[in-house]
Amino acid sequence: MTSISRCVQKWSVFVGFFLVAITSWAKEGDQLHSYQQALKIVQDALENHGGIERLRESGVTIELQGTFDLAARFQGRSASKPEPTPIKEWIAMDLVGNNLAYDIDWFNYFSSNQKLREIYDSEGRLLFLDHRTKVGGYLPRETVVDAQLRLARVLPNLLLADALKQRKSLRNIGESREKHRSFHRVSYSTTAGNVLTLWIDKRYDLLSKASAIIDMPLLGDAQIEWYWDEYNSSEDLRLPNRYQVYLSGTLMKNVAMSVGLGTKAEDFLPPDDYSVFPPPESLSPLSDYIPYGAREPVVDTLSAGVYMVRDLRSGFRLLFVEFEEFALAVDAPSGWYEMQQIPPMNWSYGDGTSDLGEKYLRAIKATIPDKPLKYLVLTHHHSDHIGGLRPFLSKNVEILAGENAAKLARQASKASHSLDASDNYGSDHKPNITIVKGLQIIKDRTMAVQLIELPDGNPKADNYLMVYLPKQKLLYSTAFIYPVPESAFPPPESINLSVYFVQWLDRSGLDVEQIYNVHAGGLVEEWQLEKLRHLATEL
C-alpha cells in the first residue's frame, strides 16, 4: 500500500467517525429540543388545569355515571350489535397518605351485575370488597406497578402531573388537527413502561384526549382513547364534566363526570358490618410473581379419556377429550383487561395474548402425546374464552363454533400482535371453521361429544354451545353456574345465569350425572342445583 493510499484510508476513517459523531449530536439535539418543547407544553397545561396543591391538601372524589358498551369489548350477547349497559363509578383519593378507593356498579357481561370496591392503601395492599355479600379479602401479592395511578389518571390534572413526574421520557411528537381544532401531541412513559400520548387543545390549553396501544385479545394491537370535555372552572381548577373511552374507534364508555374536593377516613376502610379476611403478614413481591402462562399446567382426569386443565389462569378450568385417533379441546382463553384504568391492566399479569393458549396446548400434548389435536370448540364469543386462539390456528385445527364466535375467530386470525413478544404466529393462518347450528356430534368407537346450541336470548351469549359427553353423562358449561362454597353460593351476579341453566337442564332431557364449569371450583354439586331450583320458584 502506498503512503498516499494509507493517508486516504486514515482520512476516510476519520471522516466516518466525524459523520457518525455529527449525526449522534444532531439526534441528541433533536431529542433535547423535543423534550424541552414537551416539558413546556405539559407545564403550561398543568398550570392551566390548576389546583394540584389544593387537590393534594384536600383529597379528591370523582363520580362517573353513564353507559358501558359490552359489545365493544366482546362481552355482550352479540358479537357486533351495540349493547350499552349502565355503569356507576366512584373514586376517592388521598394524595398525601397515598390511599385510593374505587367503587364500580356495572355489568361485566349481560345479566351479570357486579357491585365491588377496591381499596389501595399506603402499604401497597389491595383489598377487594363485594357490596352485595359484604365480604372482602386482600390480594396476597403486590399489585402491578403504578396500580393506583391507573385509576387516578382518570382526572386530567393528575394525568398531567404524572407526565411531569416522568419528565425524562417526555417527547413532543408534533401538532395535529381534528374536527377544526388544533392540538399539541406529547408522549411519555409511565413508571410501568406504558407509553401514553396526550392531546392538548392549543386554544384552551386543556387536555382533550389521551391514547395508548394495547395488545387486546381478538383485536391485536388496538388503540384505546380517553376523551375529556365540557370543562368548567372552579376557582383555580379546570375540571371536565364529560368522559368517554373508545376502543379501536368504537365508543365503549360514555359517562358524566363530577369532581369534588375532600375525602373521609372511612372512604379507605371497609364498612363495620363487612366480613373481611385479615391482610397477609407480608405480600409476595411482584418480582417473584410467575405469569400463569409460564407455570406448569396441572391436568386432572375426570374419567377415561376426559381431562381438565386446572387453573389455566385464575378461575379457569379447561376441558379436553381423547378420541381413538385425535383430541378435542374446548375454548381458547386469554387474560382479562381492566378497561376502567389508564392504561388498562391485564389481570393475567405478565401473560401475552397467546401465552395461555400455548400453555393449554402443552398440557394436551403432555397428556396425549401420540394424537393430534383435531378440533377446537369455541363455546361462545367472549374475549376471555377465545382470545387465546392464535396458537391453535398454527396447528391447523378445525374450529367448531356458533356464528358469533366464528366471526370473531376470523377477525382474530388477521390481527397483528407486535406488542406481544411471545406472539410469533403472524396472520397467514386462515382458520378452518365449521359453524354449529342446533346440534353437532363428534364421535368414533371410543368417544362421543355433543355440541348443543342454546337459543338466542339466553342470558350469556347468542349461539352459545353446551358440551355434553353422553357416555360419561358429563355436561361441561363454561360460565353458567359458579360452584363456590355454600356460604357464598350462588354469587349474586350469577343468579340469573344459574337459574336459566337449571331450568334449561331440567327441560333438556339429557342424562347428566356430572356437571363441570370453567370458573370457580369446577364441579357442580347436587345441593347447588337444588338450591337453584328452589331459588327459581322464588324469582
XYZ file of C-alpha atoms in Angstrom:
539
model
C 0.000 0.000 0.000
C 1.415 3.422 -0.955
C 1.727 6.262 1.508
C -0.986 8.124 -0.413
C -3.343 5.134 -0.070
C -2.657 4.882 3.643
C -3.292 8.591 4.016
C -6.596 8.359 2.144
C -7.654 5.389 4.257
C -6.887 7.221 7.510
C -8.816 10.281 6.339
C -11.760 8.049 5.322
C -11.873 6.515 8.792
C -11.648 9.972 10.399
C -14.400 11.382 8.183
C -16.575 8.340 9.005
C -16.135 8.825 12.742
C -16.789 12.549 12.307
C -20.047 11.972 10.391
C -21.237 9.433 12.982
C -20.479 11.906 15.766
C -22.273 14.742 13.945
C -25.312 12.508 13.367
C -25.324 11.432 17.012
C -25.039 15.036 18.213
C -27.856 16.045 15.862
C -30.103 13.270 17.193
C -29.314 14.220 20.775
C -30.020 17.842 19.902
C -33.355 16.901 18.340
C -34.288 14.815 21.396
C -33.332 17.647 23.731
C -35.379 20.124 21.691
C -38.343 17.710 21.616
C -38.079 17.183 25.377
C -37.895 20.913 26.094
C -40.932 21.593 23.919
C -42.924 18.785 25.524
C -41.941 19.892 29.018
C -43.186 23.431 28.411
C -46.438 22.188 26.850
C -47.192 19.939 29.835
C -46.157 22.563 32.396
C -48.400 25.191 30.770
C -51.329 22.777 30.543
C -50.939 21.655 34.156
C -50.800 25.272 35.337
C -53.968 25.999 33.372
C -55.782 22.962 34.826
C -54.572 24.106 38.225
C -55.299 23.021 41.726
C -52.694 20.305 42.229
C -51.717 21.633 45.643
C -55.358 22.063 46.606
C -56.134 18.524 45.443
C -53.206 17.283 47.482
C -54.302 19.146 50.607
C -57.964 18.202 50.476
C -58.084 14.961 48.535
C -60.460 14.442 45.629
C -63.607 12.461 44.914
C -64.771 11.575 41.396
C -68.185 10.246 40.392
C -68.817 8.748 36.928
C -72.221 7.671 35.649
C -73.424 6.628 32.214
C -73.147 3.608 29.927
C -70.606 0.943 29.025
C -70.983 -0.935 25.717
C -70.368 -4.646 26.353
C -70.173 -5.406 22.637
C -67.243 -3.003 22.204
C -65.065 -5.274 24.347
C -66.677 -8.547 23.187
C -68.577 -9.369 26.374
C -72.132 -8.809 25.160
C -74.762 -11.237 23.947
C -73.917 -10.320 20.371
C -70.506 -10.025 18.720
C -71.419 -6.813 16.901
C -74.685 -5.143 17.975
C -74.108 -2.264 20.449
C -75.112 -3.250 23.964
C -74.851 -0.196 26.259
C -75.388 -1.107 29.908
C -75.441 1.193 32.978
C -72.246 1.902 34.870
C -71.549 3.901 38.049
C -68.070 4.545 39.441
C -66.698 6.396 42.425
C -63.041 7.177 43.151
C -61.706 8.718 46.362
C -58.046 9.730 46.541
C -55.940 10.796 49.492
C -52.883 12.116 47.663
C -50.850 12.751 50.822
C -51.497 9.415 52.520
C -51.358 7.547 49.202
C -54.733 5.877 49.675
C -57.294 5.240 46.950
C -60.745 3.654 46.962
C -62.660 2.654 43.836
C -66.298 1.547 43.587
C -67.905 0.089 40.481
C -71.511 -0.895 39.834
C -71.768 -2.320 36.318
C -72.420 -5.349 34.114
C -69.257 -7.239 33.229
C -71.417 -9.144 30.748
C -75.138 -9.336 30.091
C -77.165 -10.239 33.207
C -74.080 -10.182 35.462
C -74.292 -7.114 37.670
C -71.261 -6.508 39.905
C -71.001 -4.084 42.832
C -67.411 -4.065 44.007
C -64.913 -1.918 45.847
C -61.117 -1.880 45.634
C -59.104 -0.179 48.372
C -55.415 0.521 47.761
C -53.621 1.552 50.930
C -50.318 3.261 51.660
C -48.675 -0.102 52.389
C -49.263 -1.294 48.841
C -52.088 -3.688 49.750
C -55.227 -4.182 47.675
C -58.492 -5.086 49.421
C -61.453 -6.359 47.370
C -64.972 -5.908 48.777
C -68.272 -7.227 47.409
C -71.054 -4.809 48.348
C -73.781 -7.436 47.889
C -72.318 -10.152 50.099
C -70.457 -7.715 52.399
C -67.378 -9.913 52.250
C -63.813 -8.906 51.405
C -60.256 -10.163 51.134
C -56.760 -8.933 50.337
C -54.704 -9.739 47.281
C -51.796 -11.878 48.579
C -49.203 -10.256 46.332
C -48.127 -6.787 45.337
C -50.223 -5.177 42.645
C -48.822 -4.166 39.277
C -46.573 -1.140 39.096
C -48.468 2.183 39.470
C -51.790 0.374 40.070
C -53.313 3.358 41.923
C -52.252 5.792 39.226
C -54.090 3.781 36.582
C -57.293 4.928 38.288
C -56.060 8.376 39.369
C -55.216 9.275 35.751
C -58.953 9.493 35.055
C -58.596 13.077 36.330
C -56.720 15.158 33.699
C -54.965 17.254 36.354
C -53.392 14.124 37.847
C -52.578 12.648 34.447
C -50.634 15.792 33.544
C -48.930 15.765 36.943
C -47.879 12.162 36.336
C -46.453 13.106 32.922
C -44.477 15.895 34.562
C -43.204 13.488 37.199
C -41.927 11.235 34.387
C -40.474 14.243 32.585
C -37.333 12.470 31.366
C -39.483 10.443 28.973
C -41.436 13.437 27.615
C -41.346 13.943 23.842
C -43.107 16.420 21.589
C -44.475 14.450 18.639
C -45.942 17.359 16.702
C -49.213 19.145 16.227
C -52.427 17.627 14.954
C -55.794 18.875 13.784
C -59.142 17.164 14.366
C -62.671 18.496 13.900
C -61.431 22.055 13.278
C -59.343 22.039 16.481
C -55.560 22.122 16.801
C -53.667 20.055 19.368
C -50.198 19.680 20.801
C -49.265 15.998 20.978
C -46.904 14.883 23.716
C -45.884 11.352 24.709
C -44.402 9.984 27.908
C -43.660 6.615 29.526
C -45.327 5.694 32.806
C -43.450 4.058 35.675
C -44.698 0.706 34.376
C -43.302 1.438 30.915
C -46.603 2.133 29.141
C -46.447 4.884 26.521
C -49.293 7.418 26.690
C -49.905 10.159 24.137
C -51.558 13.358 25.373
C -53.567 15.664 23.099
C -53.688 19.203 24.497
C -56.029 21.730 22.917
C -53.877 24.641 21.704
C -56.612 27.222 22.061
C -57.699 26.405 25.603
C -54.556 24.651 26.884
C -56.685 21.792 28.232
C -56.138 18.050 27.986
C -58.676 16.820 25.451
C -57.548 13.272 24.801
C -55.034 10.580 25.752
C -54.291 7.431 23.799
C -52.284 4.220 24.024
C -51.825 0.954 22.149
C -52.650 -2.272 23.987
C -52.400 -5.926 22.955
C -56.125 -6.638 23.089
C -57.411 -10.215 22.729
C -59.174 -10.691 19.371
C -58.194 -7.194 18.185
C -54.404 -7.431 18.469
C -52.623 -4.067 18.576
C -55.582 -1.845 19.426
C -55.763 1.866 20.097
C -57.648 2.929 23.189
C -58.564 6.613 23.548
C -59.792 8.606 26.540
C -61.622 11.923 25.955
C -62.428 14.751 28.383
C -64.836 17.528 27.511
C -67.254 20.137 28.871
C -64.697 21.699 31.203
C -65.861 24.090 33.897
C -63.958 26.490 36.135
C -63.977 26.372 39.924
C -61.582 28.925 41.441
C -58.135 27.794 40.265
C -59.385 24.411 38.962
C -60.437 23.374 35.445
C -62.438 20.137 35.630
C -64.275 18.115 32.943
C -67.941 17.139 33.076
C -67.830 14.521 30.295
C -65.584 11.459 29.911
C -65.580 8.974 27.033
C -63.499 5.930 26.125
C -63.101 4.474 22.624
C -61.639 1.071 21.781
C -60.481 0.665 18.184
C -62.707 3.548 17.139
C -65.852 2.218 18.867
C -67.405 4.164 21.730
C -67.090 1.834 24.728
C -67.809 4.134 27.674
C -69.809 7.347 27.859
C -70.241 8.918 31.302
C -70.910 12.189 33.053
C -68.069 13.184 35.359
C -68.380 15.020 38.663
C -65.321 16.040 40.679
C -65.403 17.227 44.280
C -62.813 18.158 46.881
C -62.394 16.304 50.146
C -62.386 12.727 51.382
C -63.224 10.993 54.655
C -61.133 8.489 56.598
C -63.893 5.886 56.264
C -63.618 6.083 52.470
C -60.488 3.947 52.733
C -61.770 1.432 55.290
C -64.205 -1.471 54.908
C -67.615 -0.738 56.483
C -68.061 -2.058 60.015
C -70.656 -4.678 59.060
C -68.451 -6.280 56.358
C -66.606 -9.563 56.966
C -63.017 -9.085 55.854
C -60.297 -11.693 55.940
C -57.188 -10.298 57.675
C -54.409 -8.963 55.447
C -51.404 -11.210 54.781
C -48.455 -10.755 57.098
C -46.318 -9.961 54.065
C -47.036 -9.526 50.381
C -45.459 -11.740 47.769
C -43.128 -9.452 45.779
C -44.196 -8.687 42.245
C -40.687 -9.609 41.117
C -41.322 -13.186 42.335
C -44.640 -13.491 40.517
C -44.742 -16.167 37.807
C -47.187 -15.409 34.961
C -49.856 -18.078 34.517
C -48.660 -18.901 31.017
C -45.209 -19.772 32.363
C -46.486 -22.072 35.104
C -46.609 -25.830 34.688
C -50.148 -26.938 33.828
C -51.959 -29.300 36.190
C -54.204 -31.850 34.480
C -56.983 -33.744 36.289
C -58.502 -36.929 34.840
C -62.288 -36.754 35.118
C -62.814 -40.161 33.541
C -61.086 -42.326 30.926
C -60.154 -40.022 28.059
C -61.669 -36.906 29.661
C -59.311 -34.330 31.167
C -59.396 -30.880 32.713
C -56.551 -28.356 32.947
C -56.871 -26.886 36.420
C -56.337 -23.128 36.921
C -55.038 -22.446 33.439
C -55.285 -18.948 34.801
C -57.061 -17.793 37.915
C -60.546 -19.316 37.853
C -60.175 -21.133 34.518
C -60.597 -24.923 34.158
C -60.474 -26.156 30.564
C -61.787 -29.460 29.202
C -60.153 -31.638 26.543
C -61.173 -35.095 25.306
C -59.276 -38.038 23.830
C -60.729 -39.944 20.879
C -59.301 -43.054 19.238
C -57.060 -41.144 16.815
C -57.285 -37.462 17.812
C -58.112 -34.986 20.571
C -60.724 -32.243 21.021
C -60.286 -29.125 23.175
C -62.839 -26.636 24.473
C -62.213 -22.864 24.374
C -59.019 -20.822 23.970
C -58.762 -18.454 26.932
C -56.757 -15.284 27.354
C -56.176 -12.707 30.069
C -58.676 -10.084 31.187
C -58.036 -6.362 30.738
C -59.342 -3.942 33.367
C -60.801 -1.417 30.920
C -61.624 1.229 33.564
C -57.950 2.107 34.053
C -55.461 4.314 32.191
C -53.885 2.290 30.697
C -55.792 -0.990 31.147
C -54.152 -3.656 33.307
C -54.132 -7.347 32.401
C -55.227 -9.366 35.440
C -53.295 -12.313 33.976
C -50.231 -10.219 34.691
C -47.160 -10.862 32.554
C -49.010 -13.015 30.014
C -49.248 -12.090 26.366
C -52.358 -12.852 24.356
C -51.067 -16.248 23.210
C -49.391 -17.454 26.421
C -52.408 -19.204 27.930
C -53.257 -20.911 24.637
C -49.688 -22.182 24.424
C -49.887 -23.492 27.991
C -53.155 -25.270 27.168
C -51.579 -26.896 24.107
C -48.592 -28.042 26.181
C -50.947 -29.700 28.656
C -52.814 -31.536 25.887
C -49.581 -32.670 24.226
C -48.113 -33.915 27.510
C -51.280 -35.871 28.319
C -51.989 -37.266 24.836
C -48.571 -37.201 23.127
C -49.374 -39.535 20.235
C -52.623 -37.996 18.981
C -53.069 -34.704 17.101
C -55.485 -32.029 18.231
C -58.152 -32.105 15.544
C -60.966 -29.922 16.920
C -61.243 -26.761 18.999
C -64.739 -25.972 20.268
C -65.477 -22.305 20.984
C -68.459 -22.270 23.329
C -69.138 -18.543 22.902
C -67.549 -15.357 21.602
C -66.473 -13.610 24.822
C -62.884 -12.435 24.558
C -61.595 -14.217 27.674
C -62.768 -17.554 26.215
C -61.478 -17.263 22.639
C -58.825 -14.508 22.807
C -56.020 -17.106 23.060
C -56.942 -18.634 19.707
C -53.812 -17.920 17.689
C -51.595 -20.827 18.843
C -54.385 -23.220 17.819
C -54.562 -21.733 14.332
C -50.917 -22.633 13.773
C -51.866 -26.286 14.443
C -54.469 -26.186 11.638
C -57.205 -27.433 13.948
C -60.827 -27.345 12.831
C -62.801 -24.799 14.825
C -66.354 -25.680 15.811
C -68.276 -22.554 16.819
C -71.522 -20.655 16.686
C -71.857 -17.727 14.293
C -70.712 -15.039 16.735
C -67.579 -16.905 17.833
C -66.801 -17.866 14.233
C -66.948 -14.230 13.166
C -64.504 -13.137 15.848
C -62.224 -16.127 15.235
C -61.783 -14.943 11.648
C -61.050 -11.439 12.897
C -58.524 -12.708 15.448
C -56.668 -14.694 12.801
C -55.834 -11.461 10.957
C -54.866 -9.362 13.983
C -51.353 -8.000 14.414
C -49.729 -8.557 17.831
C -46.474 -6.664 17.511
C -46.688 -5.563 21.169
C -46.705 -9.182 22.349
C -43.161 -10.535 22.115
C -44.427 -14.092 22.679
C -46.771 -13.992 19.675
C -44.891 -15.157 16.591
C -47.742 -16.704 14.653
C -48.192 -13.997 12.026
C -51.518 -13.533 10.261
C -51.208 -16.104 7.475
C -53.163 -18.902 9.176
C -56.656 -18.955 7.713
C -58.996 -20.558 10.231
C -60.810 -23.736 9.261
C -64.236 -23.082 10.763
C -67.395 -25.150 10.904
C -70.421 -23.225 12.175
C -72.539 -25.271 14.581
C -76.290 -24.884 14.365
C -78.633 -26.726 16.683
C -76.775 -29.975 17.382
C -73.460 -31.393 16.182
C -71.987 -34.746 17.218
C -68.325 -35.746 17.051
C -67.804 -39.461 17.716
C -65.837 -42.595 16.992
C -65.722 -46.096 18.524
C -64.377 -44.826 21.839
C -65.818 -41.361 22.483
C -68.733 -39.068 21.654
C -69.190 -35.331 22.194
C -72.400 -33.434 21.537
C -72.386 -29.686 20.914
C -75.800 -28.231 21.760
C -76.620 -24.664 20.709
C -78.682 -22.694 23.194
C -81.469 -20.497 21.811
C -80.665 -16.843 21.199
C -81.749 -14.554 24.010
C -80.203 -16.714 26.724
C -78.592 -14.565 29.448
C -74.992 -15.435 28.493
C -74.298 -15.152 24.752
C -76.080 -15.813 21.469
C -75.046 -19.060 19.695
C -73.714 -20.484 22.964
C -72.639 -24.156 22.761
C -73.085 -26.600 25.647
C -70.684 -29.561 25.608
C -72.195 -32.939 26.546
C -70.487 -36.346 26.774
C -73.307 -38.936 26.701
C -71.130 -41.974 27.548
C -69.812 -40.283 30.702
C -73.113 -38.465 31.343
C -70.997 -35.317 31.762
C -72.070 -31.775 30.901
C -69.485 -29.017 30.558
C -70.860 -25.493 30.892
C -68.463 -22.588 30.640
C -69.773 -19.878 32.957
C -73.385 -20.516 33.951
C -73.011 -21.908 37.467
C -70.160 -20.756 39.708
C -69.577 -23.601 42.214
C -68.300 -21.704 45.227
C -68.633 -22.693 48.927
C -72.126 -22.778 50.443
C -71.593 -19.581 52.432
C -71.207 -17.614 49.176
C -73.422 -19.643 46.818
C -74.755 -18.516 44.465
C -72.713 -15.382 43.721
C -75.235 -12.572 43.227
C -74.099 -11.703 39.698
C -74.583 -15.320 38.545
C -78.134 -15.898 39.813
C -79.923 -15.172 36.524
C -77.389 -17.263 34.611
C -77.580 -20.166 37.058
C -81.369 -20.243 37.255
C -81.590 -20.205 33.465
C -79.127 -23.108 33.294
C -81.036 -25.289 35.768
C -84.339 -24.650 34.006
C -82.757 -25.455 30.633
C -81.141 -28.614 32.050
C -84.424 -29.875 33.505
C -86.138 -29.372 30.135
C -83.298 -30.810 28.046
C -83.934 -34.491 28.686
C -80.174 -35.101 28.972
C -78.992 -37.865 31.275
C -76.463 -35.940 33.393
C -74.539 -37.213 36.410
C -71.617 -34.740 36.376
C -71.581 -31.021 35.625
C -68.398 -29.005 35.339
C -67.982 -25.274 34.973
C -64.947 -23.434 33.685
C -64.917 -20.992 36.610
C -64.626 -21.305 40.398
C -64.422 -24.846 41.816
C -65.198 -26.649 38.576
C -67.502 -29.459 39.775
C -71.147 -28.502 40.324
C -72.713 -30.460 43.192
C -76.290 -31.680 43.576
C -77.026 -29.406 46.538
C -76.140 -26.415 44.395
C -78.595 -27.499 41.696
C -81.330 -27.990 44.286
C -80.687 -24.594 45.816
C -81.003 -23.004 42.366
C -84.212 -24.905 41.629
C -85.673 -23.615 44.880
C -84.460 -20.108 44.052
C -86.116 -20.305 40.630
C -89.525 -20.741 42.266
C -88.996 -17.517 44.221
C -87.998 -15.316 41.278
